[in-house]
């Protein structure tokens, strides 16, 4: 398996978390994000940026999630990067914010790269953050 980083990962390098699509559970995902980024020796400001980005991505998805949906989060860990993919089933006709929206600008400012896709009644936002060199 190869992630957005272009580096191979194994199943041991992937963490899956599923929580109810409710804002009250986002703290679980923020905490997992911070823990995995700390494991990769990200700097404190990089960890906080990634936590904010994950929170913003989840907020985008919660706005278009079906009732009683589950928010699925997949963390892929490589030597110097963390990829976070968040996905949720969406209501009919739902659209993600445009890439010119403020929310999208936040995601791209806080991560190395961000992308989104919506298909077959599901929306996914993928975030890639590489650790700064020198750590």
CSV table of C-alpha atoms in Angstrom, one decimal:
chain,number,residue,atom,x,y,z
A,1,UNK,CA,0.0,0.0,0.0
A,2,UNK,CA,1.3,3.5,-0.9
A,3,UNK,CA,-0.1,6.6,0.6
A,4,UNK,CA,-0.2,10.2,-0.6
A,5,UNK,CA,3.4,10.5,0.7
A,6,UNK,CA,4.6,8.0,-1.9
A,7,UNK,CA,6.0,6.0,0.9
A,8,UNK,CA,4.9,2.4,1.5
A,9,UNK,CA,2.9,1.7,4.7
A,10,UNK,CA,1.9,-1.5,6.3
A,11,UNK,CA,-1.3,-2.4,8.1
A,12,UNK,CA,0.6,-1.6,11.4
A,13,UNK,CA,1.0,1.9,10.2
A,14,UNK,CA,-2.7,2.6,9.8
A,15,UNK,CA,-5.1,3.5,12.5
A,16,UNK,CA,-8.9,3.5,11.9
A,17,UNK,CA,-11.3,5.3,14.2
A,18,UNK,CA,-15.1,5.5,13.8
A,19,UNK,CA,-17.1,7.9,15.9
A,20,UNK,CA,-20.7,9.1,15.7
A,21,UNK,CA,-21.0,12.1,13.3
A,22,UNK,CA,-21.6,14.5,16.1
A,23,UNK,CA,-19.4,17.4,17.1
A,24,UNK,CA,-19.2,16.1,20.7
A,25,UNK,CA,-16.9,13.3,19.5
A,26,UNK,CA,-14.4,15.4,17.5
A,27,UNK,CA,-12.2,15.7,20.6
A,28,UNK,CA,-11.5,12.0,20.2
A,29,UNK,CA,-10.2,12.6,16.7
A,30,UNK,CA,-8.2,15.7,17.7
A,31,UNK,CA,-6.5,13.7,20.5
A,32,UNK,CA,-5.7,10.8,18.2
A,33,UNK,CA,-4.3,13.2,15.7
A,34,UNK,CA,-2.1,14.9,18.3
A,35,UNK,CA,-0.9,11.6,19.6
A,36,UNK,CA,0.1,10.2,16.2
A,37,UNK,CA,1.8,13.5,15.2
A,38,UNK,CA,3.7,13.5,18.5
A,39,UNK,CA,4.8,9.9,17.8
A,40,UNK,CA,6.3,11.2,14.5
A,41,UNK,CA,8.1,13.9,16.5
A,42,UNK,CA,6.2,16.8,14.9
A,43,UNK,CA,6.9,20.2,16.5
A,44,UNK,CA,4.2,21.5,18.8
A,45,UNK,CA,3.0,24.1,16.3
A,46,UNK,CA,2.8,21.4,13.6
A,47,UNK,CA,0.7,19.2,15.9
A,48,UNK,CA,-1.7,22.1,16.7
A,49,UNK,CA,-2.0,23.0,13.1
A,50,UNK,CA,-2.9,19.5,12.2
A,51,UNK,CA,-5.4,19.2,15.1
A,52,UNK,CA,-7.1,22.4,13.8
A,53,UNK,CA,-7.1,21.1,10.2
A,54,UNK,CA,-8.7,17.8,11.2
A,55,UNK,CA,-11.3,19.6,13.3
A,56,UNK,CA,-12.1,21.9,10.3
A,57,UNK,CA,-12.3,18.9,7.9
A,58,UNK,CA,-14.7,17.1,10.2
A,59,UNK,CA,-16.9,20.2,10.6
A,60,UNK,CA,-17.2,20.4,6.8
A,61,UNK,CA,-18.3,16.8,6.7
A,62,UNK,CA,-20.7,17.0,9.7
A,63,UNK,CA,-22.6,19.8,7.9
A,64,UNK,CA,-23.5,17.4,5.1
A,65,UNK,CA,-23.7,14.0,7.0
A,66,UNK,CA,-26.8,11.9,7.0
A,67,UNK,CA,-28.7,11.6,10.3
A,68,UNK,CA,-27.2,9.0,12.7
A,69,UNK,CA,-24.1,8.7,10.4
A,70,UNK,CA,-20.7,7.5,11.5
A,71,UNK,CA,-17.6,9.6,10.9
A,72,UNK,CA,-14.7,7.3,9.8
A,73,UNK,CA,-11.2,8.5,10.2
A,74,UNK,CA,-8.1,6.7,8.8
A,75,UNK,CA,-4.6,7.8,9.9
A,76,UNK,CA,-1.7,6.5,7.8
A,77,UNK,CA,1.7,6.9,9.4
A,78,UNK,CA,5.0,7.0,7.5
A,79,UNK,CA,8.5,8.0,8.6
A,80,UNK,CA,8.0,11.7,8.2
A,81,UNK,CA,4.3,12.3,7.4
A,82,UNK,CA,0.8,11.7,8.6
A,83,UNK,CA,-2.1,11.3,6.2
A,84,UNK,CA,-5.6,11.7,7.7
A,85,UNK,CA,-8.7,10.7,5.6
A,86,UNK,CA,-12.1,11.5,7.1
A,87,UNK,CA,-15.2,10.2,5.4
A,88,UNK,CA,-19.0,10.3,6.1
A,89,UNK,CA,-22.2,9.3,4.3
A,90,UNK,CA,-23.9,12.4,2.9
A,91,UNK,CA,-27.4,13.6,2.4
A,92,UNK,CA,-28.7,13.6,-1.1
A,93,UNK,CA,-27.4,16.5,-3.2
A,94,UNK,CA,-24.8,17.5,-0.6
A,95,UNK,CA,-21.7,19.4,-1.8
A,96,UNK,CA,-18.4,20.1,-0.2
A,97,UNK,CA,-17.3,23.7,0.3
A,98,UNK,CA,-15.5,25.1,-2.8
A,99,UNK,CA,-11.8,25.3,-2.8
A,100,UNK,CA,-12.1,29.1,-2.8
A,101,UNK,CA,-14.0,29.0,0.5
A,102,UNK,CA,-12.5,30.2,3.8
A,103,UNK,CA,-12.8,26.8,5.3
A,104,UNK,CA,-10.8,25.3,2.4
A,105,UNK,CA,-8.1,28.0,2.7
A,106,UNK,CA,-7.7,27.1,6.4
A,107,UNK,CA,-7.1,23.4,5.4
A,108,UNK,CA,-4.5,24.2,2.8
A,109,UNK,CA,-2.7,26.7,5.0
A,110,UNK,CA,-2.4,24.2,7.9
A,111,UNK,CA,-1.4,21.1,6.0
A,112,UNK,CA,1.1,20.1,3.3
A,113,UNK,CA,-1.8,19.2,1.0
A,114,UNK,CA,-5.5,18.7,1.2
A,115,UNK,CA,-8.0,17.1,-1.2
A,116,UNK,CA,-11.7,16.2,-1.2
A,117,UNK,CA,-14.0,14.0,-3.2
A,118,UNK,CA,-17.6,13.1,-3.1
A,119,UNK,CA,-19.1,10.0,-4.8
A,120,UNK,CA,-21.7,7.3,-4.2
A,121,UNK,CA,-23.3,9.1,-1.3
A,122,UNK,CA,-20.0,9.6,0.6
A,123,UNK,CA,-17.7,12.5,1.0
A,124,UNK,CA,-14.0,12.3,2.0
A,125,UNK,CA,-11.4,14.9,2.9
A,126,UNK,CA,-7.8,13.8,2.8
A,127,UNK,CA,-5.0,15.8,4.6
A,128,UNK,CA,-1.3,15.2,4.3
A,129,UNK,CA,1.2,16.8,6.7
A,130,UNK,CA,4.9,16.2,6.5
A,131,UNK,CA,7.1,16.8,9.4
A,132,UNK,CA,9.4,19.8,9.0
A,133,UNK,CA,13.0,18.8,8.4
A,134,UNK,CA,15.5,19.0,11.2
A,135,UNK,CA,13.6,16.8,13.7
